[in-house]
Structure formats: structure tokens, C-alpha cells
Amino acid sequence: MQETSLILNKYEEDFDSISSNNPKWSSDLRNKAMDTFREIGFPVRRKGNEKWKYTNARPIASVEYSSAKFEKIDSDDIKLIAPWHESWINLLFVNGHYQETFSDNLSTNIQISNMASDDLAVNLTSNVGGIMDYSDDGFAALNTAFMSDGPIITVPEGENSGIVINLIFYNQGLSDTVNYPRVLITTGGNSTVNVIENYVGGSGDQTFTNSVSEIYVGEDATVNHYRLMNETDDTYDVGYGRVRIDTNGTFNSRSFFRGCGIGRYDLNVSIEGENASCDLQGLYFTNGAQHMDNFINIDHVRPNCQSNLFYKGILAGRSRAVFGGTVLVRKEAQKTDSIQSDKNLILSPHAEVDSKPALFIYADDVKCAHGATAGNIDADTVFYMRSRGIDLEAASRLIIYGFAGEIIDTVEIPELRSYLAESFLNSLPSHRFEF
Amino acid sequence: MADQKVISRQTGVEDTQYKWGFEFDIESEVAPKGLNEGTVRFISAKKKEPDWLLKWRLKAFEHWVDQGDDASPKWAKLNFEDIDFQDIIYYAAPKSSDDAPKSLDDVDPEILEAFDKLGIPLHEQEKLSGVAIDAVLDSVSVATTYQDMLKEAGVIFCPISEAVQKYPDLVQKYLGSVVPYSDNFYATLNSAVFSDGSFCYVPPGVRCPIELMTYFRINEADSGQFERTLIIADEGSYVSYLEGCTAPMRKSHQLHAAVVELVALKDAEIKYSTLQNWYPGDKNGEGGVYNFVTKRGAARGENSKISWTQVETGSAITWKYPSVILQGDNSVGEFYSVALVNNYQQADTGTKMIHIGKNTKSTIIAKGISAGKAQSTYRGQVSILPGADNARNFTQCDSLLIGDECGAHTVPYIEVRNPTAKMGHEATTSKVNDDQLFYLQQRGIDLEESNYMIINGFCRGIFKELPFEFAMEASQLLRVSLEGTVG
Amino acid sequence: MSNFEKLIEIKNLHVSVAETEILKGINLSIGEGEVHAIMGPNGSGKSTLANVIAGRPGYSVTSGDIVYKGDSILKVAPEIRARAGIFLAFQYPVELPGVRTWQFLKAAIDAIRKGNGQEELKIRDFDKLLEEKRQLMEMDPDLVRRSVNEGFSGGEKKRNEILQLALLDPSLALLDETDSGLDIDALRIVSHGVNIFKSPEKSILIVTHYQRILDYITPDYVHVLVDGKIVRSGDSSLAMELEEKGYDWVKDGAGEEVHP
């Protein structure tokens, strides 16, 4: 930890210089988080650091980043690198800051505010920081200390219009800058909301995206949450999703990872009401020297709840993918039904996958299972296709597309599904399984 | 052995379940409590060891001191008070061992009687048929049976202290070659202070005609047990080795930090079975053995095979991961395990399969059963390295929970660095199925027996990997350990 | 009229798997329009024969030849054999997670058409064709939208095989234990599909343990395979006789080979 102290000084300077620009209502929260960050620093310890066992945070911790400033951009350019649709509410954040012109507000009952406003009603801001526990997590403390803007989405009771809110966090790629997107979604009883979070951009220069999203799923409410990450290889990205689900609530998450130098998505879902459920699925494709770490925790606190955790990875080049899935079933959480699975397709002899699907169970009347697979395609599968006249290349493509399609097909927003089918599948390398 | 008297005279601890909790009245010679360089030299001198071994011990000791007590592994899911390593006796030997027995006739009759009581007869006329036994009491080996038969086959099976004298080249070549002295905190400690253990060498092409067995017993109060076992199966040979262990009931914890190294050369096979029944502590979690063991096999040659089977019912704390390094092409590693914890027991156990050679294959089947307030964790690592083309692994971990105050956990680590490899991991956690229980009860079988039958069935796949007598004993152990867990 | 005498000729075929010889000199010729049945006890090598003709990897042909449409196909890749008209209905159809049946069948039919110098099928034409075959096989319309064979029952998988047979319209159909695990209704549907396929230009080789399927699809020739050799050949009455007397009856007479 000592060796990063110089870097921490840089963050101190940055903290002093930006404090005056950040919304007043957040200063207490930010000061406390900064204290924590000073105390614990970055999680760079290599020994006994189970949470970061397979991902080395040192490259991120050793760059002297400063907060990225807002710069207005041509919003039409964004439509080329992120999904977008005119029937959606599209909100653009450049370098972590809200860009007004792009965000064509459709009429909706959902209240959408941005944090940068100083004069937000107390009831809106009071929940910021309410779910994200940063006490033992340097990156989360960092975001909380430096957050300057982001959407606060409040879904009123009974709102079920099915509208899609599309959040685009664009990192312009200014050298050695960090942006700190922050999202808060709260849903009232018996409501439904669809939210897409896009983390896109970057450049050939070193940048860092450090985001936190807090999501509260109310009683009988449903949140369909999509997260797309598609940044350049010179971008590091450490993002957090913190979710609490109340009684009968449902949280559906689909996460798609297609690129960045070192990426980590730390998603923690706490099922705190009875008869609630979560369905977390993800697809990661790593190539070149990319590194992606999906660190997912599901905490079953209350009885009669379900969770499904299903991630799939395709690895090429010299890339490395890490999957750390943990399902915790507390003593009270009887009748829990939980399934966890991680499947990997490795296309290159130089790629590596590290998977740790763990279960911690303290209740006896439960049904819990997990599984993981990695490696080669079955020779029988390939022969079956060849015996129907399909050659090796075509068979390989069908297999890889089919592998990825299993997750993409579950996307319920048609425009997003076709966007993913096109952009994601087209980015997959051509490959030939040899038999 | 089920009807032994179960009151420990010295400690007065009463326990209706642990039937091996009595202690023997055997005069012994002990080193003073605590660990320093002098202790290491004392042990080495007692064993009249050659200089190279003393130097190796001292290197280990130095390493142990350098890294400090903080270096003890903290990642396991185990809660226990720090061990005071200066409050342990590092060497205890029955007095009579000073002039080591030449044959069983010379063995102290009290020791023979003691082992009799454990159900391990060492007398020539009552020997367990087809099993050669090396009996280790506290720190030293007291008797090895069936020596003639083994000699005829060319198999060396003796206490490791004796091997150091008689076969120094073999010992020097292989000792520490699988588990180096710097491997981990407890292995380092063992390397410095190991007292005895078994040594086995099976020459090329020999199929060891009988099962080999070491029976470990901690007797001395406040003593630790640090045995070291080394088994080498030379080219084309086969050996099946069994290990059993018990300890008296005591209110304080006793430390057991053993190291087992296996080496299988080309076309050789080693089958290693363990029934671990160290004293688990009483119903309130008082006393019991702290079992920190490093077991590792190197499947070094082509087509070699190493198979670990373990039934773990004892110890207050179990920390062990019998592993296989699959170096030879086409080599095979297996791990079959039943871990049962009850009351306040904690077990963090599993395996590591490191695939290095081509076409290597490993299978892991682990069954965990938790009852009372106990915690059981399966922790296993499967690594497939870049050169391990066509490596295969299959892992299955199933856990059963009995009651809602215990925990069952599964923590696999899967590391794959070869696209032609195939690995699959499956795990489930559940409780004993109510329908099954009802079905049995409806046929007139009482709840406790029904429960036992179902759990025994859950473990059957593992028990069948054990030699017959051992499998019977394992079933018995399961029954005893499950007593009082239902209703 | 074709320029070869027999559609397929198997000449003194010896096949090993991992150094164990499974087929020990098979001679068998199938002419156009003929239906042959290979019967035999478990482990006799029946399935091996069908799979070797289709080119499944993992078998080594140690001697002999397979001549299809006048040319040896031993060195020909399985997809090229398929495009030349050899179709294997698998005993255990493979599940293809995430690969939709529609997508898979379209890829297959286009690959075969392209192999024969034809255009890819227009989507509308393909849909029409697929719907027609689906109805023929009485399959749930939902099944063609799902992943290939995933979550299909045993009977659905076998029907899907015959649907593919109807769709790909090969010259030679190899039916590897297609009847196993079928209930009576599924057997009727499957046999109906095969009978519609049957014509003077098409040849069929049925590999089966039981005589049951032969009640629905009448073979011209029946061969009995025991321990890697054809020990007896005859017409469809041989199948009846086998059903009555069991395989032990032919095992006793092993060695006296009768050519049709």
C-alpha cells in the first residue's frame, strides 16, 4: 500500500481542486468516502486478497489520473458506438457529465434528475450512497469521493409503461483522466423499468472509468437492467452494481462485455424481501491482451427466493477472463432456489480463464447448484454438423454464434437485441475448430 | 471396537460418541515444551540422523522463523484461536523405543495391548489378514508387521527414521521433492520437526502383494504430532496404502501437522486411503485435534496414476488438500472424499489437480455432510496449464445439511490455459430428502436409521473406493458420527 | 441412368477403434432403390458400419474400401460425403445449445445445394419446404425455433433426424438404430417419413437390433452381423426368423456367408 502513496497524493490534489464544483448536498458523503480511501487505498495486495485473486489492480492504481472535464460533443457520433432508439429516453454523459442537448425527453411519469444540480430535493439525494458499502473497497470509495454527476431515476408506484431509459456514458479518452459515473435507480411498488447502461469510448491514451450504480427494487417491482461495456484497450474500467430487492421484487440483469484493457464488473445483489428473485446473465468476449473480471455476489437474506446466475465467455488472443460468482444463503433464507453457471469457450492457446463459482450455505432446506465448464467443443457436435454437409468453418461459426446467442436471445428489448446480435456477433473472430 | 470403555481417566471428559478417547499408560520420553533450534537438533540427534538431514531441518526451521506466525494461511474458512507454537511438545516417544524392537516379540506388550484396544492387532497370530501395519504412537513408529512377506517381494516398508539409516539415497532423493520445505507454513514446520512416519518404496514392476497400513495415534498430552510419509512407486509398480488415526479425548487442542509425499514413476499406480478419526472435541467444541496436513502426489511418469480416497470424520479443525501434480503424459489423478462434521467441528478440505502433461485426466468427487453447528467447506483447484493438451477434468461436489445451524460451502478454483482442455464442475447442496425419509419410515425403519441409510447411500460412491475392511469401518464411523443428529 | 453399377460397394472392410478390430471384413453392395437391413446383437459392429460410411472421425479403416457412386470415399471429409448424398440418422442425435434448428437446417441445405452447384434456397422457399416436412413428421412448430435437439425428448430427436432426411433428400440414407427408444406412435411417424423418402432412386440402410421397424419399412435384403462379420444374408423373412429364434441361432452358423 505504501508504494501507491505518491499516487494517492495526486488524488488528494484532485479532490481539493474539484470539491468546489461538486454538488453541495454530497459533500459530507464525499468527505467520508475520501477518508476511507485514504485509509485503505487500492486493493493491490497480492497475498490473501481473495476478492482480487485473479485480477491485479496495480496497473490501474499506478497511473496518476485526474478527473475528466466535460466537453461537448456531436451527439450523432454517439449513435455509431452505442445502441440508441428514438422511442427510448436517451441520456448522454460525456466524461461523466450530463450533456443536455442530446437527451430528448419523452413524456413519462418517471422522474429523471441529474446529480450535478445543487438544488435537488432532499428525498432524491438521500438515497445516494445508501446501498453502496465502500468501507472495504478502495475503488468504490474513490467513486463516492469524486462523483460529480449521474442520473437519479425515480420510478413512481404503479408505473408500467415499459419505457426504456438508455444511459450512455461516453469517455472521450483524454489522456490520464478518470471519469466517475454514478447512477441511482429507485422504484416504487408494483412498477417496472428498463434501463440500459452503456460504457463506451476511450482512445489510444490511458483513461479510467470508475462507476457505481445503486438500484433499489421496490415491492412487486421489476427492474430490467442492461449493461454494455465497449471501450478501447487503453481504458481501464472498474464498475459496481449494488442492488437491493424488496418483497416480491424482480431484478433482471444482462451484462455484455466486449472490450477494454482491464475491466471489472462487481455486481452485488442482496435479496432482502421474501418471494423475490434475480436473474443475472452475462456474456464476455475478450481478445488481444484484454482482461475482464466479473465478480458477482448474490446474498439470500430472506426465505422463498430464487436466483439464477449464468455467465458465458468467449476468449481469444492472449486475453484473460475471470469469473467469480458467489451465492450466499443465510440461515433465515430457507426454501432458496439458486442456480449458478459459468461456461467458457477458449479459442486460443494463449488465453486463460479463471473461474470461481462458490456457494456458502447456512440454511438446510434449500436447492442450490452450480456448475462451470471450460474448454473445447465436443467432437461429436462438429461431426453432426459436418454429416449434414456443413464445413468446418461454417460449423465453427454456428457453434460460436450459438454459444453467444444463448445470452443475447434473452434480451427483451427488440432494438437492443438486434443491435447486440449485429455488433457483438460481428466482433467475434473467425475460428476453425480442428478435429 | 464399538463397545470400548469411553471415559478418559486423566481428563475425566465423558463422551458417548468418541469410542477411541481413552489414553494408554505408557511411559514415554518427551522433549521440553517449545520450539527452538535446540529442539530441532534434539530430534535429529535422537534419530541419529546424517548431517544432510539435520541441515535440511535447520533450513526449514530458519524459514519458519523468518516468515513468522503471521504466515500461517488465513484464507481457509476456519475460525480458531491462534496456536501457541511454544506450548507444544515436539517430541514424545514411548520409553521402550530407545532400543528399537527388532521384531514384534520385542515390542512392549503394553503397546501391543494398546493397539489391540484400538482394533489394530499387531500380534503375529492375530494380524489383520492381508494388511501390513506400521503403528506410529505419538512421534515414533513402534511396530511394522508382515516384514518377511514384503522383503520377499522387494518392497521396502518401514519407519522413515529407519529408512534414513538404511536407504539414505532413496530418502535424500525424494524427501521434499513433492512438498518442498518452503511449501506452506505447516509443511515448513513439519520439515523442521518431523519425528517419524512411514516410508515405502516399491521397486520396478512389483505389485505390492498386500495392503500397507500406517496407524497413527496421538497419546501424550500437549504433544503435537508431525509425521512425514514418503511413498515411491517405481516404474510399472502398484501399491495400496491405508492410513488410520485416533487420539485420546483431551480438553485442550492438539496439533497434528503431517506431510505426505507420493511419487509415481512411469506406469506406476499409488492408491492412498485415509480414515481420519482424530478426536473431534466434545459437544461444546472443547478440545479436539487441529489437523493441518499437506498431502501431495507427483504423477511424474507417463501413464502413472495417483488416487486419494479420504473419509474425514474426526478433528476439531481439518485443513487438508490432497493433491496431484499430473506431470507425465496420460497420467491420472483422482480424489474421492467424504467429510462429515458435527457439533463445532470445522473442515476446509478438498484437492488440487495440476495438469501439466498431455492427455492428463483427473476426477474429483467430494461429499460433504454438515450437522450440529459445524461448518464444512470444499475447496478445490483445477489448473490446466498451456502444455496440457486434451486434459480432462470432472468435478462433482455434493453437500448435505442436517439442521439449520450448520453450513456447507463450496469454493472451486478453475484455471484453464489450454483450448483443447475440457473441464466440468458440478455442485449441489440440499438436505436429506423428506420423501426418501418417509418412504423408509413407512417401511418401518426408524428415523435415525433411515437418515443413516440415506447418508450412507450418499457416500457409497466414495466408500466403494476403499479396501473392504476400511469401507466397513468407514460406514461404522459414519453411523457413530451421525448419532444424535436427527430428531 | 447412373454410370456406376451399385450405389455403394463395401469391399472387405476392416475397421478398428483404438487398436481393437470392430469390423472384420465386411462385403456389402447396395444398389439404387434397394432397402437393406443390418441386424445384429449389441456390440456386433452395426453402428460402426453406418458411422464409418458417413466418415465419423475416430475409426481407422485398416484395409478394404468403400466405393460410393464409383469412387472410393475413404479419404473424403464427412461434409463432402454429405453433399454427395450420404445421410446418417444418428443413434444419439447431438444437442447444439444456442444453435437454432431453423438456422442449422438452412445452413445444411444451402451447403449441400452449393456443393451440387445450385443456388442457395430463398428464405421463403425454405420456410415452405421446412413447414411441409415439419407437418410430415408431426413436429411441434415450436421445435424448429428452439436450439437443435436441446430439451427434445428421445422421440422428438429421432423425428428431427427423419425431418432432416426428408429435407436434405440424400441418395443413401443410413438409419442408425432409429427405432430405439421410440413408442409406437413415434415409430409410425418415423417409418412413414422413411417410406415417403423411399423411391427407385433412393437407397436405404437400416441398422437395427429389433425386427420391429421392419414391420413398417420392408427391406429387400437382411444381413446379420455378428462379431464384425456378416454371418448370414437373406430376404425379409430372415428378420422374422431371427425374431423367433434369437441371435444365438445365427451365431451357431457363423462363418457360412451367403450373398444376396
mmCIF file of C-alpha atoms in Angstrom, chain A residues 47-48 50 53-54 315 331 334-335 346-379, chain B residues 71 75 77 375 377 379 381 386 390 392 397 401-431 434:
data_model
loop_
_atom_site.group_PDB
_atom_site.id
_atom_site.type_symbol
_atom_site.label_atom_id
_atom_site.label_comp_id
_atom_site.label_asym_id
_atom_site.label_seq_id
_atom_site.Cartn_x
_atom_site.Cartn_y
_atom_site.Cartn_z
ATOM 1 C CA LYS A 47 -1.420 -12.195 -0.881
ATOM 2 C CA GLY A 48 -4.602 -13.251 0.881
ATOM 3 C CA GLU A 50 -9.430 -13.333 -2.328
ATOM 4 C CA LYS A 53 -7.194 -13.071 -6.576
ATOM 5 C CA TYR A 54 -7.111 -13.210 -10.369
ATOM 6 C CA LEU A 315 -11.756 -15.987 -25.134
ATOM 7 C CA LYS A 331 -29.614 -19.015 7.915
ATOM 8 C CA GLN A 334 -34.968 -21.248 3.821
ATOM 9 C CA LYS A 335 -36.518 -22.562 0.589
ATOM 10 C CA ILE A 346 -11.460 -20.831 -25.306
ATOM 11 C CA LEU A 347 -10.401 -20.180 -28.889
ATOM 12 C CA SER A 348 -6.704 -19.530 -28.400
ATOM 13 C CA PRO A 349 -3.818 -21.461 -26.867
ATOM 14 C CA HIS A 350 -2.665 -18.246 -25.194
ATOM 15 C CA ALA A 351 -5.899 -17.282 -23.482
ATOM 16 C CA GLU A 352 -6.719 -18.080 -19.870
ATOM 17 C CA VAL A 353 -9.919 -18.392 -17.930
ATOM 18 C CA ASP A 354 -10.141 -18.453 -14.148
ATOM 19 C CA SER A 355 -13.499 -19.355 -12.742
ATOM 20 C CA LYS A 356 -14.538 -19.495 -9.124
ATOM 21 C CA PRO A 357 -18.229 -20.311 -8.712
ATOM 22 C CA ALA A 358 -18.640 -20.514 -4.938
ATOM 23 C CA LEU A 359 -21.543 -21.404 -2.670
ATOM 24 C CA PHE A 360 -21.865 -20.515 1.019
ATOM 25 C CA ILE A 361 -24.880 -22.098 2.575
ATOM 26 C CA TYR A 362 -26.231 -21.750 6.105
ATOM 27 C CA ALA A 363 -29.839 -22.895 5.597
ATOM 28 C CA ASP A 364 -30.733 -26.548 5.192
ATOM 29 C CA ASP A 365 -33.982 -26.550 3.238
ATOM 30 C CA VAL A 366 -32.559 -25.184 0.011
ATOM 31 C CA LYS A 367 -31.887 -26.266 -3.528
ATOM 32 C CA CYS A 368 -28.594 -24.879 -4.685
ATOM 33 C CA ALA A 369 -26.448 -25.933 -7.569
ATOM 34 C CA HIS A 370 -23.592 -24.528 -9.506
ATOM 35 C CA GLY A 371 -21.540 -25.574 -12.436
ATOM 36 C CA ALA A 372 -18.711 -24.398 -14.608
ATOM 37 C CA THR A 373 -17.273 -25.615 -17.845
ATOM 38 C CA ALA A 374 -14.330 -24.559 -19.888
ATOM 39 C CA GLY A 375 -12.672 -25.756 -22.987
ATOM 40 C CA ASN A 376 -13.171 -27.413 -26.226
ATOM 41 C CA ILE A 377 -16.219 -28.183 -28.324
ATOM 42 C CA ASP A 378 -17.353 -31.766 -28.429
ATOM 43 C CA ALA A 379 -16.004 -33.673 -31.425
ATOM 44 C CA ALA B 71 2.465 -16.525 7.662
ATOM 45 C CA TRP B 75 -7.736 -17.996 3.532
ATOM 46 C CA LYS B 77 -12.986 -20.810 6.162
ATOM 47 C CA GLN B 375 -19.034 -25.849 9.054
ATOM 48 C CA THR B 377 -16.057 -26.303 3.073
ATOM 49 C CA ARG B 379 -12.063 -26.022 -1.575
ATOM 50 C CA GLN B 381 -8.339 -26.137 -7.515
ATOM 51 C CA PRO B 386 -0.719 -24.410 -21.511
ATOM 52 C CA ASN B 390 -6.528 -32.653 -24.248
ATOM 53 C CA ARG B 392 -9.792 -33.620 -18.883
ATOM 54 C CA CYS B 397 -19.230 -31.782 -5.099
ATOM 55 C CA LEU B 401 -27.084 -30.228 5.548
ATOM 56 C CA ILE B 402 -28.649 -31.692 8.656
ATOM 57 C CA GLY B 403 -30.351 -28.994 10.703
ATOM 58 C CA ASP B 404 -30.329 -25.249 10.244
ATOM 59 C CA GLU B 405 -27.396 -24.300 12.405
ATOM 60 C CA CYS B 406 -24.619 -25.686 10.264
ATOM 61 C CA GLY B 407 -23.080 -24.573 6.999
ATOM 62 C CA ALA B 408 -21.883 -26.207 3.801
ATOM 63 C CA HIS B 409 -19.708 -24.309 1.377
ATOM 64 C CA THR B 410 -18.136 -24.953 -1.992
ATOM 65 C CA VAL B 411 -15.235 -22.937 -3.303
ATOM 66 C CA PRO B 412 -13.772 -24.248 -6.530
ATOM 67 C CA TYR B 413 -10.923 -22.546 -8.360
ATOM 68 C CA ILE B 414 -10.798 -23.389 -12.033
ATOM 69 C CA GLU B 415 -7.858 -22.188 -14.104
ATOM 70 C CA VAL B 416 -7.753 -23.169 -17.751
ATOM 71 C CA ARG B 417 -4.998 -22.141 -20.116
ATOM 72 C CA ASN B 418 -5.390 -24.604 -22.962
ATOM 73 C CA PRO B 419 -8.161 -24.523 -25.586
ATOM 74 C CA THR B 420 -8.161 -28.289 -26.131
ATOM 75 C CA ALA B 421 -8.840 -28.971 -22.477
ATOM 76 C CA LYS B 422 -12.223 -29.880 -21.176
ATOM 77 C CA MET B 423 -13.325 -29.404 -17.649
ATOM 78 C CA GLY B 424 -16.650 -29.577 -15.965
ATOM 79 C CA HIS B 425 -17.641 -28.777 -12.411
ATOM 80 C CA GLU B 426 -20.956 -29.593 -10.827
ATOM 81 C CA ALA B 427 -22.103 -28.986 -7.311
ATOM 82 C CA THR B 428 -25.312 -29.297 -5.385
ATOM 83 C CA THR B 429 -26.389 -28.575 -1.841
ATOM 84 C CA SER B 430 -29.518 -29.961 -0.289
ATOM 85 C CA LYS B 431 -30.877 -31.659 2.787
ATOM 86 C CA ASP B 434 -38.158 -35.868 3.047
#
